[in-house]
Amino acid sequence: ELGNNDPLSGENNILLEDDIIESDTLTYRFKASDGETFRDCADALVSNNAVSTNALTVQFDESTTGRKYPYGLFCNSVELLNGVQSMDILYAEDLNGDRSVNRFLAANASGLDFSRVVGLRITFDIITSQTENNFATKPVTISISLRNSRLSS
């Protein structure tokens, strides 16, 4: 759960019944400056010092009406991209204050100090094909450097 000053939080995945993977969740918060207007990840308008909280999740839904695959990447319950089977997040920690990454850890890893996190590494497993109930996936990884911010657990 995000506190009042926490711009980012996350949870790491677990295996559910029937081999369905519950993916990591990334929750982030940002604020529109006075007179500034922009849209959040679900295309909702944010303006005039409003705070927007967004939760990125991968969800499984057996109802594939209008969708090719039962998995998708969602933001605030709005599907952004169909065919994303999982999202794994690692936090880039700077151990000596030089703004360089010394190690990548999961949110629940022992010893992770969120005040020393300088970036994120996010891997999405994208479905490339399907046979019966089996999915072939390809991992796609992005790295994000955090500036002018700190993280909290």
Short mmCIF file of N, CA and C in Angstrom, two decimals:
data_model
loop_
_atom_site.label_atom_id
_atom_site.label_comp_id
_atom_site.label_asym_id
_atom_site.label_seq_id
_atom_site.Cartn_x
_atom_site.Cartn_y
_atom_site.Cartn_z
N GLU A 1 0.84 -1.19 0.00
CA GLU A 1 0.00 0.00 0.00
C GLU A 1 0.88 1.24 0.00
N LEU A 2 0.56 2.20 -0.81
CA LEU A 2 1.34 3.43 -0.89
C LEU A 2 1.00 4.34 0.28
N GLY A 3 2.05 4.90 0.90
CA GLY A 3 1.85 5.92 1.91
C GLY A 3 1.69 7.27 1.24
N ASN A 4 1.53 8.33 2.03
CA ASN A 4 1.30 9.66 1.47
C ASN A 4 2.43 10.15 0.59
N ASN A 5 3.69 9.80 0.90
CA ASN A 5 4.82 10.32 0.14
C ASN A 5 5.52 9.24 -0.67
N ASP A 6 4.94 8.07 -0.79
CA ASP A 6 5.58 6.98 -1.50
C ASP A 6 5.18 7.02 -2.97
N PRO A 7 6.13 7.28 -3.89
CA PRO A 7 5.77 7.38 -5.30
C PRO A 7 5.61 6.04 -5.99
N LEU A 8 6.12 4.95 -5.37
CA LEU A 8 6.15 3.67 -6.05
C LEU A 8 6.13 2.54 -5.05
N SER A 9 5.45 1.46 -5.39
CA SER A 9 5.52 0.26 -4.57
C SER A 9 5.32 -0.94 -5.48
N GLY A 10 5.57 -2.14 -4.95
CA GLY A 10 5.41 -3.32 -5.79
C GLY A 10 5.22 -4.57 -4.99
N GLU A 11 4.73 -5.60 -5.64
CA GLU A 11 4.57 -6.93 -5.06
C GLU A 11 5.12 -7.92 -6.06
N ASN A 12 5.76 -9.00 -5.56
CA ASN A 12 6.29 -10.01 -6.46
C ASN A 12 5.34 -11.18 -6.61
N ASN A 13 5.47 -11.89 -7.74
CA ASN A 13 4.49 -12.88 -8.14
C ASN A 13 4.54 -14.17 -7.32
N ILE A 14 3.43 -14.89 -7.40
CA ILE A 14 3.30 -16.19 -6.76
C ILE A 14 2.57 -17.12 -7.72
N LEU A 15 2.70 -18.42 -7.52
CA LEU A 15 1.99 -19.39 -8.34
C LEU A 15 0.65 -19.72 -7.68
N LEU A 16 -0.41 -19.57 -8.43
CA LEU A 16 -1.75 -19.85 -7.93
C LEU A 16 -2.17 -21.26 -8.34
N GLU A 17 -3.38 -21.65 -7.98
CA GLU A 17 -3.91 -22.96 -8.36
C GLU A 17 -3.94 -23.09 -9.87
N ASP A 18 -3.88 -24.33 -10.36
CA ASP A 18 -3.98 -24.64 -11.78
C ASP A 18 -2.87 -24.01 -12.62
N ASP A 19 -1.70 -23.78 -12.01
CA ASP A 19 -0.54 -23.23 -12.71
C ASP A 19 -0.76 -21.85 -13.31
N ILE A 20 -1.73 -21.11 -12.81
CA ILE A 20 -1.93 -19.73 -13.25
C ILE A 20 -0.98 -18.85 -12.44
N ILE A 21 -0.21 -18.03 -13.14
CA ILE A 21 0.77 -17.18 -12.47
C ILE A 21 0.13 -15.85 -12.11
N GLU A 22 0.29 -15.44 -10.86
CA GLU A 22 -0.11 -14.09 -10.49
C GLU A 22 1.13 -13.23 -10.67
N SER A 23 1.02 -12.26 -11.51
CA SER A 23 2.16 -11.45 -11.88
C SER A 23 2.46 -10.38 -10.83
N ASP A 24 3.65 -9.79 -10.93
CA ASP A 24 3.99 -8.67 -10.07
C ASP A 24 3.01 -7.53 -10.32
N THR A 25 2.90 -6.65 -9.36
CA THR A 25 2.09 -5.44 -9.48
C THR A 25 2.98 -4.24 -9.27
N LEU A 26 2.86 -3.25 -10.13
CA LEU A 26 3.60 -2.01 -9.97
C LEU A 26 2.59 -0.89 -9.77
N THR A 27 2.67 -0.23 -8.62
CA THR A 27 1.80 0.89 -8.33
C THR A 27 2.65 2.15 -8.25
N TYR A 28 2.27 3.17 -8.99
CA TYR A 28 3.03 4.41 -8.96
C TYR A 28 2.09 5.61 -8.90
N ARG A 29 2.62 6.68 -8.34
CA ARG A 29 1.83 7.88 -8.10
C ARG A 29 2.59 9.08 -8.66
N PHE A 30 1.84 10.01 -9.25
CA PHE A 30 2.44 11.27 -9.70
C PHE A 30 1.40 12.37 -9.55
N LYS A 31 1.89 13.61 -9.59
CA LYS A 31 1.03 14.76 -9.35
C LYS A 31 1.17 15.76 -10.49
N ALA A 32 0.04 16.29 -10.94
CA ALA A 32 0.03 17.35 -11.94
C ALA A 32 0.40 18.67 -11.27
N SER A 33 1.26 19.44 -11.90
CA SER A 33 1.61 20.77 -11.38
C SER A 33 0.43 21.70 -11.56
N ASP A 34 0.46 22.81 -10.88
CA ASP A 34 -0.60 23.81 -10.99
C ASP A 34 -0.74 24.25 -12.44
N GLY A 35 -1.91 24.12 -13.00
CA GLY A 35 -2.16 24.51 -14.38
C GLY A 35 -1.77 23.46 -15.41
N GLU A 36 -1.16 22.37 -14.99
CA GLU A 36 -0.73 21.31 -15.90
C GLU A 36 -1.86 20.29 -16.07
N THR A 37 -2.01 19.76 -17.27
CA THR A 37 -2.99 18.74 -17.56
C THR A 37 -2.33 17.61 -18.35
N PHE A 38 -2.57 16.38 -17.97
CA PHE A 38 -2.08 15.23 -18.71
C PHE A 38 -3.01 14.06 -18.45
N ARG A 39 -2.74 12.92 -19.10
CA ARG A 39 -3.57 11.74 -18.96
C ARG A 39 -2.77 10.64 -18.28
N ASP A 40 -3.44 9.86 -17.43
CA ASP A 40 -2.77 8.74 -16.77
C ASP A 40 -2.74 7.54 -17.70
N CYS A 41 -2.27 6.40 -17.19
CA CYS A 41 -2.09 5.23 -18.04
C CYS A 41 -3.40 4.64 -18.55
N ALA A 42 -4.52 4.94 -17.91
CA ALA A 42 -5.82 4.46 -18.37
C ALA A 42 -6.56 5.54 -19.16
N ASP A 43 -5.83 6.60 -19.54
CA ASP A 43 -6.33 7.71 -20.36
C ASP A 43 -7.30 8.63 -19.62
N ALA A 44 -7.27 8.60 -18.29
CA ALA A 44 -8.10 9.53 -17.52
C ALA A 44 -7.36 10.86 -17.38
N LEU A 45 -8.08 11.96 -17.43
CA LEU A 45 -7.50 13.30 -17.35
C LEU A 45 -7.07 13.61 -15.92
N VAL A 46 -5.84 14.14 -15.77
CA VAL A 46 -5.30 14.55 -14.47
C VAL A 46 -4.86 16.00 -14.61
N SER A 47 -5.33 16.88 -13.71
CA SER A 47 -4.96 18.28 -13.83
C SER A 47 -5.02 19.00 -12.48
N ASN A 48 -4.46 20.21 -12.46
CA ASN A 48 -4.53 21.14 -11.33
C ASN A 48 -4.21 20.52 -9.98
N ASN A 49 -2.99 20.09 -9.80
CA ASN A 49 -2.47 19.57 -8.54
C ASN A 49 -3.11 18.24 -8.11
N ALA A 50 -3.83 17.58 -9.00
CA ALA A 50 -4.42 16.28 -8.67
C ALA A 50 -3.33 15.22 -8.63
N VAL A 51 -3.50 14.24 -7.77
CA VAL A 51 -2.58 13.12 -7.66
C VAL A 51 -3.21 11.92 -8.36
N SER A 52 -2.42 11.26 -9.21
CA SER A 52 -2.89 10.08 -9.92
C SER A 52 -2.14 8.85 -9.40
N THR A 53 -2.87 7.82 -9.01
CA THR A 53 -2.29 6.56 -8.59
C THR A 53 -2.65 5.52 -9.64
N ASN A 54 -1.63 4.86 -10.18
CA ASN A 54 -1.81 3.88 -11.24
C ASN A 54 -1.28 2.53 -10.79
N ALA A 55 -2.01 1.48 -11.09
CA ALA A 55 -1.57 0.12 -10.76
C ALA A 55 -1.48 -0.69 -12.06
N LEU A 56 -0.26 -1.10 -12.40
CA LEU A 56 -0.04 -1.96 -13.57
C LEU A 56 -0.04 -3.40 -13.10
N THR A 57 -0.88 -4.22 -13.71
CA THR A 57 -0.98 -5.63 -13.36
C THR A 57 -1.16 -6.46 -14.62
N VAL A 58 -0.82 -7.73 -14.52
CA VAL A 58 -1.17 -8.69 -15.57
C VAL A 58 -2.30 -9.53 -15.01
N GLN A 59 -3.36 -9.64 -15.78
CA GLN A 59 -4.53 -10.36 -15.30
C GLN A 59 -4.90 -11.49 -16.24
N PHE A 60 -5.47 -12.54 -15.66
CA PHE A 60 -5.97 -13.68 -16.41
C PHE A 60 -7.48 -13.61 -16.42
N ASP A 61 -8.07 -13.76 -17.60
CA ASP A 61 -9.52 -13.76 -17.74
C ASP A 61 -9.89 -14.77 -18.82
N GLU A 62 -10.59 -15.84 -18.44
CA GLU A 62 -10.93 -16.89 -19.40
C GLU A 62 -11.85 -16.39 -20.50
N SER A 63 -12.57 -15.31 -20.25
CA SER A 63 -13.44 -14.75 -21.27
C SER A 63 -12.58 -13.98 -22.27
N THR A 64 -12.42 -14.55 -23.46
CA THR A 64 -11.56 -13.91 -24.46
C THR A 64 -12.37 -13.18 -25.53
N THR A 65 -13.61 -12.83 -25.22
CA THR A 65 -14.44 -12.12 -26.17
C THR A 65 -13.73 -10.82 -26.59
N GLY A 66 -13.45 -10.71 -27.87
CA GLY A 66 -12.78 -9.52 -28.39
C GLY A 66 -11.29 -9.47 -28.08
N ARG A 67 -10.75 -10.54 -27.51
CA ARG A 67 -9.33 -10.59 -27.15
C ARG A 67 -8.75 -11.88 -27.71
N LYS A 68 -7.49 -11.85 -28.12
CA LYS A 68 -6.86 -13.04 -28.68
C LYS A 68 -6.42 -14.01 -27.60
N TYR A 69 -5.91 -13.50 -26.48
CA TYR A 69 -5.38 -14.35 -25.40
C TYR A 69 -6.08 -14.02 -24.08
N PRO A 70 -6.09 -14.97 -23.13
CA PRO A 70 -6.75 -14.72 -21.85
C PRO A 70 -5.93 -13.89 -20.87
N TYR A 71 -4.68 -13.53 -21.23
CA TYR A 71 -3.82 -12.71 -20.37
C TYR A 71 -3.67 -11.32 -20.98
N GLY A 72 -3.48 -10.33 -20.13
CA GLY A 72 -3.25 -8.99 -20.64
C GLY A 72 -2.64 -8.09 -19.59
N LEU A 73 -2.01 -7.00 -20.04
CA LEU A 73 -1.45 -5.97 -19.16
C LEU A 73 -2.53 -4.92 -18.94
N PHE A 74 -2.84 -4.66 -17.67
CA PHE A 74 -3.91 -3.73 -17.31
C PHE A 74 -3.35 -2.57 -16.49
N CYS A 75 -3.98 -1.42 -16.63
CA CYS A 75 -3.71 -0.28 -15.76
C CYS A 75 -5.05 0.17 -15.20
N ASN A 76 -5.14 0.14 -13.88
CA ASN A 76 -6.39 0.54 -13.21
C ASN A 76 -7.60 -0.16 -13.84
N SER A 77 -7.47 -1.46 -14.08
CA SER A 77 -8.53 -2.33 -14.62
C SER A 77 -8.85 -2.09 -16.09
N VAL A 78 -8.08 -1.28 -16.80
CA VAL A 78 -8.26 -1.06 -18.23
C VAL A 78 -7.15 -1.82 -18.96
N GLU A 79 -7.53 -2.71 -19.89
CA GLU A 79 -6.52 -3.48 -20.61
C GLU A 79 -5.75 -2.57 -21.57
N LEU A 80 -4.42 -2.58 -21.40
CA LEU A 80 -3.54 -1.80 -22.27
C LEU A 80 -3.00 -2.64 -23.42
N LEU A 81 -2.68 -3.91 -23.12
CA LEU A 81 -2.05 -4.77 -24.11
C LEU A 81 -2.44 -6.22 -23.85
N ASN A 82 -3.04 -6.84 -24.84
CA ASN A 82 -3.41 -8.24 -24.74
C ASN A 82 -2.21 -9.12 -25.05
N GLY A 83 -2.10 -10.27 -24.39
CA GLY A 83 -1.04 -11.22 -24.69
C GLY A 83 0.17 -11.12 -23.78
N VAL A 84 0.08 -10.34 -22.72
CA VAL A 84 1.16 -10.28 -21.73
C VAL A 84 0.83 -11.29 -20.64
N GLN A 85 1.67 -12.33 -20.50
CA GLN A 85 1.37 -13.40 -19.56
C GLN A 85 1.88 -13.10 -18.15
N SER A 86 3.00 -12.38 -18.05
CA SER A 86 3.51 -12.04 -16.72
C SER A 86 4.39 -10.80 -16.79
N MET A 87 4.56 -10.18 -15.63
CA MET A 87 5.42 -9.01 -15.48
C MET A 87 6.23 -9.24 -14.21
N ASP A 88 7.55 -9.24 -14.35
CA ASP A 88 8.44 -9.43 -13.21
C ASP A 88 9.26 -8.16 -13.01
N ILE A 89 9.30 -7.68 -11.77
CA ILE A 89 9.97 -6.41 -11.47
C ILE A 89 11.12 -6.66 -10.52
N LEU A 90 12.28 -6.12 -10.88
CA LEU A 90 13.44 -6.12 -10.00
C LEU A 90 13.83 -4.67 -9.74
N TYR A 91 14.25 -4.39 -8.52
CA TYR A 91 14.63 -3.05 -8.12
C TYR A 91 16.15 -2.92 -8.17
N ALA A 92 16.64 -1.86 -8.82
CA ALA A 92 18.08 -1.61 -8.98
C ALA A 92 18.57 -0.82 -7.77
N GLU A 93 19.44 -1.43 -6.98
CA GLU A 93 19.90 -0.81 -5.74
C GLU A 93 21.34 -0.32 -5.87
N ASP A 94 21.58 0.91 -5.42
CA ASP A 94 22.90 1.52 -5.37
C ASP A 94 23.39 1.40 -3.93
N LEU A 95 24.41 0.59 -3.71
CA LEU A 95 24.87 0.31 -2.35
C LEU A 95 25.85 1.34 -1.79
N ASN A 96 26.48 2.15 -2.67
CA ASN A 96 27.52 3.07 -2.18
C ASN A 96 27.29 4.54 -2.52
N GLY A 97 26.12 4.90 -3.04
CA GLY A 97 25.79 6.30 -3.26
C GLY A 97 26.34 6.92 -4.53
N ASP A 98 26.87 6.11 -5.47
CA ASP A 98 27.43 6.68 -6.69
C ASP A 98 26.44 6.69 -7.85
N ARG A 99 25.17 6.37 -7.59
CA ARG A 99 24.06 6.33 -8.57
C ARG A 99 24.23 5.24 -9.62
N SER A 100 25.14 4.29 -9.37
CA SER A 100 25.32 3.14 -10.24
C SER A 100 24.67 1.92 -9.58
N VAL A 101 24.11 1.04 -10.40
CA VAL A 101 23.42 -0.15 -9.89
C VAL A 101 24.45 -1.17 -9.43
N ASN A 102 24.30 -1.63 -8.18
CA ASN A 102 25.16 -2.69 -7.66
C ASN A 102 24.48 -4.05 -7.65
N ARG A 103 23.14 -4.06 -7.56
CA ARG A 103 22.42 -5.33 -7.59
C ARG A 103 20.95 -5.08 -7.90
N PHE A 104 20.30 -6.13 -8.41
CA PHE A 104 18.87 -6.12 -8.69
C PHE A 104 18.19 -7.10 -7.75
N LEU A 105 17.12 -6.65 -7.08
CA LEU A 105 16.42 -7.48 -6.11
C LEU A 105 14.91 -7.37 -6.29
N ALA A 106 14.20 -8.42 -5.91
CA ALA A 106 12.74 -8.40 -5.88
C ALA A 106 12.28 -7.56 -4.69
N ALA A 107 11.04 -7.07 -4.75
CA ALA A 107 10.51 -6.19 -3.70
C ALA A 107 10.55 -6.83 -2.32
N ASN A 108 10.39 -8.14 -2.27
CA ASN A 108 10.34 -8.82 -0.97
C ASN A 108 11.69 -9.42 -0.57
N ALA A 109 12.78 -9.06 -1.26
CA ALA A 109 14.10 -9.62 -0.97
C ALA A 109 14.65 -9.09 0.35
N SER A 110 15.27 -9.96 1.09
CA SER A 110 15.90 -9.57 2.35
C SER A 110 17.04 -8.60 2.07
N GLY A 111 17.08 -7.51 2.80
CA GLY A 111 18.17 -6.55 2.67
C GLY A 111 17.93 -5.42 1.69
N LEU A 112 16.84 -5.45 0.92
CA LEU A 112 16.56 -4.37 -0.02
C LEU A 112 16.21 -3.11 0.75
N ASP A 113 16.92 -2.01 0.46
CA ASP A 113 16.65 -0.71 1.08
C ASP A 113 16.07 0.19 -0.01
N PHE A 114 14.77 0.45 0.06
CA PHE A 114 14.11 1.23 -0.98
C PHE A 114 14.65 2.65 -1.11
N SER A 115 15.26 3.19 -0.08
CA SER A 115 15.83 4.53 -0.19
C SER A 115 17.07 4.55 -1.07
N ARG A 116 17.62 3.37 -1.40
CA ARG A 116 18.80 3.29 -2.27
C ARG A 116 18.46 2.79 -3.68
N VAL A 117 17.18 2.65 -4.00
CA VAL A 117 16.78 2.18 -5.32
C VAL A 117 16.90 3.32 -6.33
N VAL A 118 17.62 3.05 -7.43
CA VAL A 118 17.86 4.06 -8.46
C VAL A 118 17.22 3.69 -9.80
N GLY A 119 16.57 2.53 -9.87
CA GLY A 119 15.95 2.12 -11.12
C GLY A 119 15.16 0.84 -10.98
N LEU A 120 14.56 0.46 -12.08
CA LEU A 120 13.75 -0.77 -12.15
C LEU A 120 14.15 -1.55 -13.39
N ARG A 121 14.05 -2.86 -13.30
CA ARG A 121 14.18 -3.74 -14.47
C ARG A 121 12.88 -4.53 -14.52
N ILE A 122 12.12 -4.33 -15.61
CA ILE A 122 10.82 -4.98 -15.75
C ILE A 122 10.88 -5.93 -16.95
N THR A 123 10.52 -7.18 -16.71
CA THR A 123 10.47 -8.17 -17.79
C THR A 123 9.02 -8.61 -17.99
N PHE A 124 8.57 -8.48 -19.23
CA PHE A 124 7.24 -8.93 -19.62
C PHE A 124 7.39 -10.22 -20.42
N ASP A 125 6.59 -11.24 -20.11
CA ASP A 125 6.53 -12.44 -20.94
C ASP A 125 5.36 -12.25 -21.90
N ILE A 126 5.69 -12.11 -23.19
CA ILE A 126 4.70 -11.83 -24.22
C ILE A 126 4.35 -13.15 -24.92
N ILE A 127 3.07 -13.44 -25.04
CA ILE A 127 2.62 -14.66 -25.72
C ILE A 127 2.85 -14.50 -27.22
N THR A 128 3.56 -15.46 -27.81
CA THR A 128 3.82 -15.42 -29.25
C THR A 128 2.97 -16.41 -30.03
N SER A 129 2.53 -17.48 -29.36
CA SER A 129 1.65 -18.46 -30.01
C SER A 129 0.96 -19.30 -28.95
N GLN A 130 -0.08 -19.98 -29.37
CA GLN A 130 -0.86 -20.80 -28.44
C GLN A 130 -1.26 -22.10 -29.12
N THR A 131 -1.09 -23.23 -28.38
CA THR A 131 -1.60 -24.52 -28.82
C THR A 131 -2.35 -25.11 -27.63
N GLU A 132 -3.64 -25.40 -27.83
CA GLU A 132 -4.49 -25.88 -26.73
C GLU A 132 -4.38 -24.92 -25.56
N ASN A 133 -3.91 -25.42 -24.39
CA ASN A 133 -3.76 -24.56 -23.21
C ASN A 133 -2.32 -24.17 -22.95
N ASN A 134 -1.43 -24.37 -23.92
CA ASN A 134 -0.03 -24.02 -23.75
C ASN A 134 0.29 -22.74 -24.52
N PHE A 135 1.09 -21.90 -23.91
CA PHE A 135 1.49 -20.64 -24.53
C PHE A 135 3.00 -20.61 -24.72
N ALA A 136 3.44 -20.22 -25.91
CA ALA A 136 4.86 -19.94 -26.13
C ALA A 136 5.05 -18.45 -25.85
N THR A 137 6.06 -18.11 -25.07
CA THR A 137 6.27 -16.71 -24.73
C THR A 137 7.68 -16.26 -25.08
N LYS A 138 7.85 -14.96 -25.19
CA LYS A 138 9.16 -14.35 -25.42
C LYS A 138 9.32 -13.25 -24.36
N PRO A 139 10.44 -13.26 -23.62
CA PRO A 139 10.64 -12.20 -22.62
C PRO A 139 11.09 -10.90 -23.28
N VAL A 140 10.53 -9.80 -22.81
CA VAL A 140 10.93 -8.46 -23.24
C VAL A 140 11.27 -7.69 -21.97
N THR A 141 12.50 -7.18 -21.89
CA THR A 141 12.96 -6.51 -20.68
C THR A 141 13.24 -5.04 -20.96
N ILE A 142 12.78 -4.18 -20.04
CA ILE A 142 13.11 -2.76 -20.10
C ILE A 142 13.73 -2.35 -18.78
N SER A 143 14.62 -1.38 -18.84
CA SER A 143 15.24 -0.82 -17.64
C SER A 143 14.83 0.64 -17.54
N ILE A 144 14.51 1.06 -16.32
CA ILE A 144 14.06 2.43 -16.08
C ILE A 144 14.94 3.03 -15.00
N SER A 145 15.52 4.19 -15.30
CA SER A 145 16.31 4.92 -14.33
C SER A 145 15.41 5.93 -13.63
N LEU A 146 15.48 5.97 -12.31
CA LEU A 146 14.67 6.91 -11.54
C LEU A 146 15.48 8.16 -11.25
N ARG A 147 14.87 9.31 -11.47
CA ARG A 147 15.54 10.57 -11.18
C ARG A 147 14.62 11.40 -10.27
N ASN A 148 15.23 12.19 -9.43
CA ASN A 148 14.48 13.15 -8.60
C ASN A 148 13.40 12.50 -7.77
N SER A 149 13.65 11.30 -7.30
CA SER A 149 12.64 10.60 -6.52
C SER A 149 13.28 9.57 -5.63
N ARG A 150 12.53 9.11 -4.66
CA ARG A 150 13.00 8.01 -3.82
C ARG A 150 11.84 7.04 -3.69
N LEU A 151 12.18 5.82 -3.39
CA LEU A 151 11.15 4.79 -3.23
C LEU A 151 11.00 4.44 -1.77
N SER A 152 9.85 3.91 -1.46
CA SER A 152 9.59 3.41 -0.11
C SER A 152 8.96 2.05 -0.24
N SER A 153 9.16 1.23 0.76
CA SER A 153 8.57 -0.12 0.71
C SER A 153 7.11 -0.07 1.06
#
